[in-house]
DNA sequence: CTGTTAGCGCATTCAC
DNA sequence: GTGAATGCGCTAACAG
């Protein structure tokens, strides 16, 4: 008989405590305007009954739900789970809950997730848009009555603030770094090219190569280990084999790395490797892999902070707010110099 | 003027459509008992106004919130984020949302998270208890009116079903595997020993060693790279150096691996290594690392499935249900044979 | 088929 | 300091 009872309500508590519902309500909400004696008494009854205020009722009274929604491609992806962790921490600090849904980069699933979150009346949303260009997404966001922040990828042509790393600059810097090392034929392995971030990184690579008067060579065929092996083998046996590889995403970096190991191509002696995006064991593998590191947690944190800033700003909405609603926050990336690009002596 | 309006309500939609609220309600909920004509008309108005039913009001009517809560130590931890991903998928399939909170293995924070989730009236809970023994946790769960499933770690002395991998058997099997390889002095590096899972794995290690008539040597000092280096160096320079290391968790495995590389100890020739818990690059590092692999996604999936089973079971509560409410689901682990234990020739 | 109405649990007037 | 009454948005009886 311990479980499965209807949860107690204010009036039940009130009756049990011999007071009015108002008093109970006051006790829950800080206990102002209640005599210390009644306060303690009621509190005791509340504890005894295991009473918890029903959020739904509060919400119905027009209050915030104290929930925010996060729509990301995948929860298991380290990048987004770190984002989520950071966002959750901020939410917690703001007395809110984080609801996470995975879109798997499918625009349709994404819209559905958003609709459900909206119908749950989340106070705000953080979204990593599956497709930055989607009209349907823009429409939906436009008519939304809660603030939205985009992460990792912006929403095209919209008023949605975005928090992302400077993919262009990071990639340009990475490419320039390889150029500075003296490599002459630097190819770029993109992986899938549908994502905004990848496009930006491609731009960055091109920019650096052009500025150096070197020909840009992009290979978009790498999707798994097999395709990586094929691509790299083709290059090596081709007329003008590269001496450095710049990979635009985690998995591509790892595939390339494994292929080079497999083919016994010395890194970086015969082939340098530099990847976009850090990953856990990049420093443990031999040789350790140099990467462009994104401020992952910061992206999640800043996005959530921005969101709550808007949320709280709206509350005290007497004046048109300090008009500081940034359209776009671009966070700097860092080059982590390890061995694979030729920076650290292969020894350590 | 497009944003920030109060969301439309049923009655607003009803007025705009020139019908009663019930009709609108019916349209939202599948459109039974509504003439096709009205149905379409109302649907059109709904779309035009961007109306979304307010979940809070539904909940207040006594319906499920269609949310489940997940309390895990960390969202960024690959193990738990994979669990979360799987649980979210199941939730989605059951038309529900997943709310994730991180306890950071702090019992206090865990209780707080649970209380908040309860007050949000989640339909059910999945928890990875920070402390399996916690009285406070047991109390809280005991009086709960919603089903709970524990994952990764059970709740002691309670009726809470748990889904976890067979840590004991996995560790015993791993140890036996090292024994079978012919290693004579197998030490176990535990990492922190407060967790239930680690205890089970220690038991498994001891059981195998005792069964083989070999002395169990546990080292609980490894907490980071430094302590790993110290511990392993001490062992190597000691009187009776080990020839195999069994590590009980991810990070410990990696620390041990890095130390062995650093000290130029050939793996597995001079020292074999076998770890509990797989990780992404375990097969990419050289030598690749043999591990005991847990069915991570399965844990999350099964837990969520169990939860919804109870949830739905309660709905059609005419009969005492098939009485099949399992107390504990123990999932098998697998030994992934790679190079570090001596299984695969160092070449590939 | 469709509309009217009551009430879910709570915070919030407004009296006392 | 305290309590009784009201209504948030919605659905489920119950008329019509």
XYZ file of C-alpha atoms (C1' of nucleotides) in Angstrom:
728
model
C 0.000 0.000 0.000
C 3.024 2.211 -0.039
C 3.153 2.871 -3.726
C 0.669 3.804 -6.391
C -1.495 6.209 -4.429
C -2.679 9.405 -6.017
C -0.168 12.013 -4.960
C -1.432 14.257 -2.162
C -2.779 17.695 -3.053
C -2.727 21.029 -1.302
C -6.190 20.640 0.044
C -5.423 17.222 1.446
C -2.400 18.603 3.185
C -4.460 21.564 4.355
C -7.112 19.330 5.820
C -4.575 17.083 7.506
C -2.836 20.086 8.975
C -6.051 21.800 9.960
C -5.339 24.918 7.946
C -6.498 26.517 4.733
C -5.046 25.783 1.336
C -3.613 29.253 1.122
C -1.465 28.660 4.140
C -0.097 25.479 2.688
C 0.602 27.246 -0.548
C 2.478 29.935 1.329
C 4.534 27.417 3.193
C 5.584 25.797 -0.059
C 6.588 29.070 -1.578
C 8.936 30.337 1.049
C 6.651 30.659 4.027
C 6.122 34.404 4.087
C 3.136 35.742 5.962
C 2.880 32.601 8.010
C 3.497 32.356 11.750
C 6.614 30.367 12.532
C 4.528 27.946 14.483
C 2.071 27.119 11.710
C 4.921 27.084 9.277
C 6.709 24.363 11.109
C 3.563 22.409 11.703
C 2.508 22.496 8.078
C 6.007 21.698 6.934
C 5.959 18.663 9.133
C 2.701 17.455 7.657
C 4.026 18.053 4.153
C 7.076 15.943 4.848
C 5.025 13.242 6.473
C 2.705 12.974 3.522
C 5.490 13.237 1.011
C 3.678 16.055 -0.684
C 5.152 17.638 -3.824
C 3.463 20.562 -5.538
C 2.077 19.612 -8.914
C 3.994 21.588 -11.482
C 1.232 21.216 -14.019
C -1.136 23.206 -11.875
C 1.427 25.901 -11.338
C 2.077 26.107 -15.022
C -1.593 26.414 -15.675
C -1.635 29.447 -13.430
C 0.557 31.076 -16.019
C 3.918 30.362 -14.601
C 6.966 29.069 -16.347
C 7.309 25.341 -16.674
C 10.906 25.569 -15.598
C 11.890 23.298 -18.411
C 13.932 23.998 -21.488
C 14.174 21.827 -24.543
C 17.296 20.724 -26.324
C 17.092 19.253 -29.802
C 20.333 17.727 -30.998
C 21.249 15.176 -33.630
C 22.340 12.559 -31.136
C 22.695 12.259 -27.406
C 25.446 9.681 -27.691
C 27.652 11.934 -29.794
C 30.411 13.240 -27.503
C 30.179 16.707 -28.923
C 26.491 17.068 -28.242
C 26.459 15.189 -24.991
C 29.062 17.619 -23.691
C 26.907 20.469 -24.903
C 23.956 18.886 -23.179
C 25.846 18.436 -19.959
C 26.830 22.089 -19.923
C 23.335 23.224 -20.797
C 21.859 21.027 -18.113
C 24.174 22.564 -15.543
C 23.031 26.047 -16.500
C 19.424 24.944 -16.462
C 19.872 23.500 -12.999
C 21.441 26.726 -11.809
C 18.311 28.443 -13.086
C 16.086 26.021 -11.299
C 15.050 24.376 -14.532
C 14.975 20.979 -16.127
C 16.478 19.999 -19.435
C 14.483 17.893 -21.868
C 16.626 16.291 -24.509
C 15.482 14.913 -27.825
C 17.464 13.502 -30.709
C 16.698 14.527 -34.272
C 19.272 12.264 -35.919
C 19.755 15.128 -38.317
C 16.377 14.424 -39.817
C 14.459 17.664 -40.424
C 11.146 15.920 -40.127
C 11.973 14.334 -36.802
C 13.340 17.661 -35.687
C 10.103 19.495 -36.398
C 8.133 16.846 -34.612
C 10.396 17.069 -31.594
C 10.020 20.814 -31.542
C 6.255 20.604 -31.731
C 6.124 18.204 -28.844
C 8.412 20.358 -26.757
C 6.289 23.382 -27.537
C 3.166 21.612 -26.542
C 4.872 20.789 -23.275
C 5.345 24.520 -22.922
C 9.065 24.536 -22.416
C 10.224 28.000 -21.453
C 12.849 28.050 -24.148
C 14.651 25.997 -26.735
C 18.136 25.188 -27.826
C 18.404 23.622 -31.238
C 21.138 22.296 -33.451
C 19.260 22.624 -36.741
C 19.426 19.559 -38.949
C 19.155 21.793 -41.942
C 20.094 25.425 -41.586
C 18.090 26.336 -44.649
C 14.819 24.596 -43.846
C 11.857 26.822 -44.543
C 9.622 24.762 -42.337
C 11.973 25.193 -39.418
C 12.190 28.926 -39.932
C 8.420 29.164 -40.093
C 8.012 27.222 -36.922
C 10.601 29.227 -35.041
C 9.245 32.497 -36.323
C 5.840 32.011 -34.759
C 7.182 30.594 -31.566
C 6.317 32.352 -28.356
C 9.425 31.263 -26.519
C 13.047 32.202 -27.072
C 15.242 29.922 -29.141
C 18.983 29.641 -29.431
C 20.717 27.740 -32.198
C 23.923 25.867 -31.472
C 26.649 24.544 -33.698
C 24.731 25.638 -36.770
C 22.771 28.828 -37.395
C 19.266 29.118 -38.714
C 19.491 30.871 -42.040
C 17.864 34.253 -42.516
C 16.312 34.324 -39.140
C 16.303 36.174 -35.915
C 17.450 33.188 -33.966
C 20.695 33.885 -32.137
C 23.309 31.216 -32.680
C 26.252 30.013 -30.667
C 28.909 28.242 -32.655
C 32.606 27.917 -33.081
C 34.409 29.763 -35.785
C 34.662 26.862 -38.172
C 35.967 28.973 -40.991
C 38.766 30.557 -39.059
C 39.645 27.298 -37.346
C 39.976 25.459 -40.629
C 41.908 28.272 -42.232
C 44.260 28.352 -39.305
C 44.720 24.601 -39.420
C 45.488 24.682 -43.117
C 47.862 27.576 -42.665
C 49.584 25.598 -39.953
C 50.189 22.742 -42.342
C 51.434 25.183 -44.932
C 53.802 26.693 -42.390
C 55.155 23.238 -41.726
C 56.208 23.226 -45.326
C 53.825 20.663 -46.696
C 53.252 21.164 -50.366
C 50.260 19.080 -51.284
C 47.638 19.335 -48.636
C 44.389 17.525 -49.293
C 41.188 17.934 -47.397
C 39.011 14.969 -46.500
C 35.572 16.345 -45.800
C 33.303 13.485 -44.898
C 29.628 14.192 -45.586
C 29.205 17.691 -46.882
C 25.610 18.418 -46.002
C 26.326 20.101 -42.713
C 26.817 23.801 -42.249
C 29.880 23.285 -40.122
C 31.586 21.208 -42.772
C 30.893 23.846 -45.369
C 32.474 26.493 -43.241
C 35.513 24.344 -42.701
C 35.774 23.725 -46.415
C 35.676 27.461 -46.969
C 38.429 27.909 -44.438
C 40.609 25.312 -46.088
C 40.081 26.853 -49.488
C 40.773 30.324 -48.223
C 44.111 29.334 -46.752
C 45.162 27.371 -49.785
C 44.233 30.122 -52.184
C 45.982 32.721 -50.106
C 49.108 30.572 -50.315
C 48.696 30.109 -54.014
C 48.284 26.384 -53.599
C 45.670 24.246 -55.295
C 42.805 23.147 -53.072
C 42.023 19.455 -53.291
C 38.866 18.303 -51.606
C 37.805 14.722 -51.331
C 34.230 14.238 -50.259
C 34.067 10.492 -50.614
C 35.106 9.357 -47.146
C 32.200 7.920 -45.222
C 33.693 4.956 -43.420
C 36.877 3.021 -43.068
C 36.508 1.377 -46.452
C 36.015 4.563 -48.384
C 38.868 6.166 -46.476
C 41.152 3.317 -47.383
C 40.159 3.536 -50.992
C 40.554 7.288 -51.131
C 43.929 7.376 -49.460
C 45.282 4.473 -51.414
C 44.237 6.130 -54.641
C 45.959 9.312 -53.645
C 49.151 7.579 -52.659
C 49.393 5.664 -55.867
C 48.365 8.654 -57.947
C 50.670 10.939 -59.852
C 50.994 13.638 -57.271
C 50.541 12.137 -53.828
C 49.760 14.490 -50.944
C 52.107 15.021 -48.043
C 49.477 16.203 -45.606
C 45.845 15.465 -44.861
C 43.387 17.807 -43.248
C 40.242 16.042 -42.048
C 37.103 17.965 -41.280
C 35.492 15.787 -38.680
C 36.207 13.340 -35.971
C 35.282 10.109 -37.616
C 37.085 11.036 -40.805
C 40.209 11.800 -38.811
C 40.101 8.429 -37.171
C 39.463 6.572 -40.401
C 42.346 8.354 -42.042
C 44.570 7.626 -39.092
C 43.729 3.946 -39.110
C 44.292 3.686 -42.823
C 47.685 5.319 -42.552
C 48.647 2.906 -39.792
C 47.389 -0.005 -41.795
C 49.321 1.057 -44.874
C 52.425 1.667 -42.798
C 52.635 5.242 -43.881
C 54.801 7.051 -41.317
C 53.033 9.943 -39.673
C 53.995 12.716 -40.059
C 57.137 11.855 -41.978
C 55.464 10.597 -45.109
C 52.070 12.066 -44.393
C 51.049 14.652 -41.891
C 47.587 14.554 -40.354
C 45.571 17.293 -38.770
C 41.946 16.940 -37.794
C 39.070 19.230 -36.993
C 37.540 18.356 -33.635
C 39.321 16.895 -30.667
C 38.508 13.487 -29.260
C 39.330 11.662 -26.122
C 42.259 9.541 -27.124
C 43.775 11.833 -29.700
C 46.716 12.304 -27.372
C 47.023 8.639 -26.456
C 47.334 7.101 -29.892
C 50.779 6.973 -31.470
C 51.573 9.283 -32.972
C 49.288 11.615 -31.092
C 46.980 13.508 -33.383
C 46.995 17.268 -33.728
C 43.564 18.779 -33.914
C 41.516 21.911 -33.971
C 39.621 21.919 -30.713
C 36.195 23.436 -30.323
C 35.068 24.913 -27.029
C 32.376 22.279 -26.710
C 31.181 22.836 -23.177
C 31.321 26.557 -23.720
C 28.961 26.304 -26.663
C 26.397 24.528 -24.532
C 26.928 26.790 -21.589
C 26.777 30.065 -23.492
C 23.718 28.958 -25.399
C 21.897 28.119 -22.202
C 23.032 31.317 -20.549
C 21.826 33.356 -23.476
C 18.524 31.565 -23.301
C 17.986 32.286 -19.641
C 19.094 35.825 -20.164
C 16.231 36.275 -22.576
C 13.894 34.367 -20.331
C 14.641 36.517 -17.336
C 14.795 39.650 -19.408
C 11.272 39.084 -20.568
C 10.060 38.765 -17.019
C 11.059 42.219 -15.876
C 9.801 43.524 -19.170
C 9.174 47.095 -18.170
C 11.735 48.656 -20.471
C 12.800 47.476 -23.933
C 15.733 45.722 -22.290
C 19.280 46.774 -22.803
C 18.828 45.931 -26.460
C 21.707 43.513 -26.162
C 20.360 40.493 -27.866
C 23.333 39.218 -29.797
C 22.526 37.676 -33.138
C 25.452 35.370 -33.232
C 28.143 34.321 -30.826
C 31.227 32.953 -32.515
C 33.605 31.110 -30.255
C 37.269 30.692 -31.050
C 38.810 27.324 -31.732
C 42.279 26.262 -30.661
C 44.983 24.354 -32.413
C 46.200 21.533 -30.212
C 49.705 20.764 -31.357
C 50.547 17.130 -31.070
C 52.702 14.844 -33.162
C 50.755 14.003 -36.273
C 51.245 17.378 -37.917
C 54.959 17.368 -37.243
C 54.959 19.640 -34.240
C 56.089 17.375 -31.449
C 59.064 15.084 -31.855
C 57.706 11.630 -32.462
C 59.354 10.402 -29.272
C 57.046 11.629 -26.560
C 4.611 41.224 -33.568
C 5.146 37.675 -34.641
C 6.719 36.396 -31.505
C 5.993 36.600 -27.821
C 2.221 36.399 -27.885
C 0.336 34.305 -25.392
C -0.148 30.955 -27.059
C -3.685 30.419 -28.361
C -6.093 28.309 -26.309
C -8.861 25.910 -27.190
C -11.545 28.456 -26.636
C -9.791 30.978 -28.835
C -9.541 28.424 -31.559
C -13.160 27.447 -30.960
C -14.322 31.019 -31.258
C -12.243 31.629 -34.372
C -13.624 28.486 -35.933
C -17.142 29.151 -34.784
C -17.479 25.887 -32.908
C -17.472 24.688 -29.326
C -14.398 23.831 -27.330
C -15.268 20.167 -27.250
C -15.144 19.981 -30.984
C -11.723 21.517 -31.037
C -10.636 19.133 -28.348
C -11.922 16.226 -30.371
C -10.108 17.388 -33.443
C -6.868 17.514 -31.531
C -7.348 14.061 -30.164
C -7.880 12.138 -33.327
C -11.047 13.698 -34.651
C -13.551 11.050 -33.685
C -17.186 12.031 -33.541
C -16.606 15.036 -35.709
C -17.964 15.507 -39.201
C -15.223 15.453 -41.802
C -16.168 18.922 -42.829
C -15.873 20.489 -39.405
C -12.780 18.455 -38.799
C -11.008 19.912 -41.753
C -12.209 23.410 -41.034
C -11.083 23.314 -37.431
C -7.786 21.730 -38.381
C -7.207 24.571 -40.766
C -7.864 27.158 -38.098
C -5.560 25.309 -35.715
C -2.755 25.354 -38.223
C -3.351 28.967 -39.064
C -3.188 30.027 -35.444
C -0.270 27.757 -34.685
C -2.203 26.274 -31.839
C -0.602 23.590 -29.645
C -2.502 21.959 -26.825
C -1.159 22.910 -23.443
C 0.170 19.764 -21.883
C -0.079 21.213 -18.412
C -3.828 21.439 -18.652
C -4.078 17.898 -19.903
C -1.942 16.708 -17.067
C -4.105 18.521 -14.608
C -7.021 16.528 -15.923
C -5.279 13.503 -14.578
C -3.479 12.360 -17.653
C 0.045 11.247 -17.963
C 2.634 13.924 -18.531
C 4.250 11.824 -21.212
C 7.606 12.521 -19.731
C 10.019 10.213 -18.014
C 12.962 11.241 -15.917
C 16.495 9.957 -16.168
C 18.945 10.607 -13.361
C 22.507 9.686 -14.219
C 25.910 10.678 -12.890
C 26.899 12.547 -16.004
C 25.459 13.239 -19.423
C 28.877 13.583 -20.993
C 30.009 10.139 -19.881
C 29.875 7.902 -22.973
C 28.377 5.038 -21.029
C 25.471 7.042 -19.730
C 24.954 9.137 -22.814
C 24.538 5.919 -24.766
C 22.074 4.726 -22.173
C 20.272 8.015 -22.458
C 20.148 7.825 -26.221
C 18.597 4.373 -26.085
C 16.134 5.394 -23.398
C 15.157 8.458 -25.362
C 14.446 6.357 -28.415
C 12.145 4.112 -26.416
C 10.478 7.117 -24.855
C 9.892 8.605 -28.270
C 8.396 5.354 -29.480
C 6.024 5.622 -26.542
C 5.144 9.189 -27.383
C 7.063 10.494 -24.396
C 9.805 12.934 -23.624
C 12.987 12.231 -21.731
C 14.148 14.620 -19.053
C 17.774 14.159 -18.163
C 19.494 15.333 -15.028
C 23.024 14.747 -13.799
C 23.685 13.769 -10.211
C 27.474 13.740 -10.500
C 27.292 10.778 -8.171
C 26.293 13.053 -5.354
C 23.459 11.509 -3.308
C 22.229 14.900 -2.233
C 22.048 16.243 -5.740
C 20.410 13.014 -6.784
C 17.616 13.358 -4.248
C 17.053 16.921 -5.275
C 16.847 15.950 -8.916
C 14.387 13.229 -8.097
C 12.214 15.573 -6.109
C 12.124 18.059 -8.916
C 11.245 15.390 -11.429
C 8.507 14.128 -9.163
C 7.055 17.539 -8.767
C 7.031 17.765 -12.532
C 4.945 14.604 -12.394
C 7.059 12.492 -14.689
C 5.283 9.241 -15.471
C 8.267 7.165 -14.492
C 11.909 7.280 -13.557
C 15.149 5.653 -14.513
C 17.924 6.131 -12.012
C 21.555 5.171 -11.724
C 21.783 5.436 -7.939
C 24.790 7.360 -6.693
C 24.780 5.229 -3.600
C 23.053 1.879 -3.714
C 22.773 1.803 0.061
C 21.326 5.253 0.651
C 18.464 5.103 3.135
C 17.149 8.424 1.987
C 16.961 7.214 -1.574
C 15.145 4.055 -0.598
C 12.687 6.062 1.457
C 11.996 8.392 -1.387
C 11.540 5.620 -3.898
C 9.389 3.627 -1.548
C 6.747 6.282 -1.270
C 6.844 7.167 -4.907
C 3.658 6.856 -6.886
C 5.365 6.221 -10.190
C 7.401 3.253 -11.383
C 11.157 3.390 -11.115
C 13.861 1.366 -12.776
C 17.450 1.351 -11.616
C 20.244 1.063 -14.146
C 23.878 0.122 -13.837
C 23.517 -0.170 -10.073
C 20.699 -1.637 -8.020
C 18.934 -0.036 -5.103
C 19.695 -2.128 -2.053
C 16.897 -3.914 -0.242
C 14.196 -2.460 -2.334
C 11.514 -3.375 -4.761
C 13.039 -1.345 -7.515
C 13.798 -3.482 -10.567
C 17.299 -3.007 -11.861
C 18.909 -3.432 -15.246
C 22.628 -3.940 -15.167
C 25.406 -5.934 -16.684
C 26.805 -8.935 -14.925
C 29.850 -7.222 -13.537
C 30.833 -10.159 -11.378
C 30.742 -12.697 -14.133
C 32.384 -10.358 -16.609
C 35.293 -9.660 -14.287
C 35.663 -13.299 -13.364
C 35.693 -14.249 -17.009
C 38.258 -11.587 -17.796
C 40.517 -12.741 -15.006
C 40.124 -16.337 -16.049
C 41.052 -15.316 -19.557
C 44.301 -13.837 -18.319
C 44.930 -16.950 -16.282
C 44.306 -19.082 -19.348
C 46.871 -17.042 -21.196
C 49.332 -18.299 -18.630
C 49.983 -15.095 -16.764
C 51.128 -15.805 -13.263
C 50.919 -12.553 -11.386
C 47.772 -10.751 -12.306
C 47.082 -7.526 -10.465
C 43.851 -5.645 -10.436
C 43.744 -1.863 -10.657
C 40.384 -0.802 -9.312
C 40.177 2.939 -9.485
C 37.742 4.420 -6.983
C 36.041 1.678 -5.037
C 32.891 3.389 -3.877
C 30.730 2.211 -6.737
C 28.646 -0.911 -6.708
C 29.864 -1.935 -10.141
C 33.480 -1.763 -9.090
C 32.763 -3.896 -6.048
C 31.169 -6.539 -8.180
C 34.099 -6.523 -10.525
C 36.483 -6.855 -7.605
C 34.507 -9.848 -6.403
C 34.741 -11.369 -9.847
C 38.475 -10.872 -9.988
C 38.931 -12.394 -6.535
C 36.707 -15.333 -7.341
C 38.694 -16.253 -10.420
C 42.014 -15.840 -8.685
C 40.989 -17.881 -5.702
C 39.566 -20.598 -7.883
C 42.916 -20.772 -9.611
C 44.757 -20.800 -6.342
C 46.478 -17.558 -7.152
C 46.898 -14.643 -4.795
C 44.611 -11.703 -5.483
C 46.378 -8.377 -5.570
C 44.196 -5.322 -5.665
C 45.488 -1.831 -5.997
C 42.949 0.856 -5.229
C 45.228 3.842 -5.497
C 44.868 4.737 -9.158
C 42.897 7.913 -9.617
C 44.703 9.689 -12.408
C 47.737 9.413 -14.627
C 50.127 10.332 -11.835
C 48.877 7.754 -9.395
C 48.830 5.159 -12.143
C 52.415 5.912 -13.002
C 53.439 5.671 -9.378
C 51.539 2.454 -8.802
C 52.837 0.702 -11.880
C 56.393 1.864 -11.373
C 56.321 0.594 -7.812
C 55.057 -2.757 -8.957
C 57.644 -3.082 -11.674
C 60.515 -2.287 -9.378
C 59.105 -4.418 -6.586
C 60.158 -7.928 -5.653
C 57.526 -9.766 -7.578
C 56.415 -7.701 -10.557
C 53.118 -8.571 -12.218
C 52.885 -9.846 -15.765
C 49.290 -8.833 -16.340
C 47.029 -5.971 -15.322
C 43.268 -6.088 -15.091
C 41.712 -2.658 -14.869
C 38.175 -2.172 -13.644
C 37.152 0.954 -15.433
C 37.724 2.941 -18.538
C 39.843 5.739 -17.242
C 42.015 3.375 -15.244
C 42.600 1.290 -18.344
C 43.695 4.314 -20.283
C 45.983 5.588 -17.542
C 47.591 2.184 -17.241
C 47.998 1.976 -20.987
C 49.614 5.379 -21.204
C 51.966 4.593 -18.354
C 53.057 1.358 -19.970
C 53.734 3.174 -23.223
C 55.633 5.859 -21.419
C 57.762 3.351 -19.531
C 58.383 1.425 -22.727
C 56.934 -1.730 -21.294
C 56.002 -3.967 -24.231
C 52.349 -4.941 -24.246
C 51.513 -7.765 -23.902
C 55.002 -9.277 -23.963
C 56.209 -7.829 -20.699
C 52.800 -6.880 -19.382
C 49.387 -7.863 -20.550
C 46.469 -5.495 -20.183
C 42.786 -6.184 -20.056
C 40.186 -3.600 -19.164
C 36.585 -3.570 -18.043
C 34.457 -1.387 -20.313
C 35.021 -0.777 -23.962
C 35.812 2.646 -25.361
C 35.859 4.155 -28.761
C 39.487 3.922 -29.719
C 40.390 0.758 -27.854
C 40.855 -0.918 -31.209
C 42.755 1.954 -32.782
C 45.537 2.398 -30.271
C 48.597 0.191 -30.655
C 48.495 -2.383 -29.359
C 44.739 -2.537 -29.436
C 43.268 -3.077 -26.002
C 41.231 -6.111 -25.056
C 38.229 -5.320 -22.950
C 35.098 -6.601 -21.342
C 32.278 -4.925 -23.183
C 28.993 -4.033 -21.575
C 25.771 -3.955 -23.595
C 25.428 -0.249 -23.011
C 22.596 0.635 -25.318
C 20.765 -2.468 -24.265
C 20.837 -1.392 -20.661
C 19.194 1.894 -21.517
C 16.750 0.310 -23.882
C 15.669 -2.512 -21.612
C 15.301 -0.178 -18.667
C 13.053 2.115 -20.639
C 11.071 -0.764 -22.040
C 10.544 -2.183 -18.593
C 9.400 1.191 -17.424
C 6.829 1.604 -20.140
C 5.697 -1.941 -19.614
C 4.803 -1.037 -16.063
C 3.321 2.252 -17.152
C 1.048 0.658 -19.683
C 0.354 -2.299 -17.437
C -1.019 0.014 -14.828
C -3.389 1.561 -17.323
C -5.257 -1.571 -18.188
C -5.261 -2.490 -14.533
C -8.225 -4.822 -14.536
C -6.315 -7.936 -13.589
C -3.255 -8.249 -11.372
C -1.162 -8.317 -14.533
C 0.803 -11.303 -15.583
C 2.750 -10.954 -12.356
C 5.873 -10.649 -14.434
C 7.593 -7.756 -12.869
C 11.213 -8.845 -12.885
C 13.239 -7.740 -9.924
C 16.515 -7.650 -11.703
C 17.677 -7.978 -15.262
C 21.287 -8.999 -15.583
C 22.789 -8.553 -19.002
C 25.765 -10.513 -20.209
C 29.075 -8.887 -20.974
C 31.397 -9.889 -23.772
C 35.124 -10.293 -23.946
C 36.483 -8.407 -26.917
C 39.738 -10.043 -27.800
C 42.280 -7.635 -29.114
C 46.049 -7.471 -28.786
C 46.820 -6.208 -25.306
C 45.959 -9.449 -23.556
C 48.018 -11.506 -25.962
C 45.202 -12.771 -28.115
C 45.869 -11.155 -31.450
C 49.330 -11.141 -32.986
C 50.747 -7.679 -32.452
C 50.903 -7.192 -36.219
C 47.342 -6.419 -37.158
C -22.634 15.018 -34.530
C -22.077 19.135 -31.386
C -22.222 22.444 -27.393
C -22.395 23.422 -22.124
C -20.408 22.673 -17.942
C -17.695 21.058 -14.099
C -13.385 20.418 -12.047
C -8.293 18.735 -12.213
C -4.302 21.474 -8.244
C -2.600 25.494 -7.544
C -1.594 30.705 -6.693
C -3.842 34.670 -6.066
C -6.979 38.234 -5.092
C -9.771 39.911 -1.437
C -11.966 39.701 2.796
C -11.617 38.698 7.752
C -1.820 35.841 9.870
C -5.226 33.345 7.725
C -8.947 31.408 4.699
C -12.709 31.178 0.929
C -13.324 31.914 -3.630
C -11.796 32.374 -8.487
C -9.799 30.885 -12.846
C -5.623 29.138 -15.617
C -6.630 25.329 -20.413
C -8.295 21.283 -21.071
C -11.215 16.901 -21.309
C -15.055 14.115 -19.998
C -19.704 13.736 -18.678
C -23.828 14.917 -19.985
C -27.423 17.165 -22.605
C -29.305 18.487 -27.069
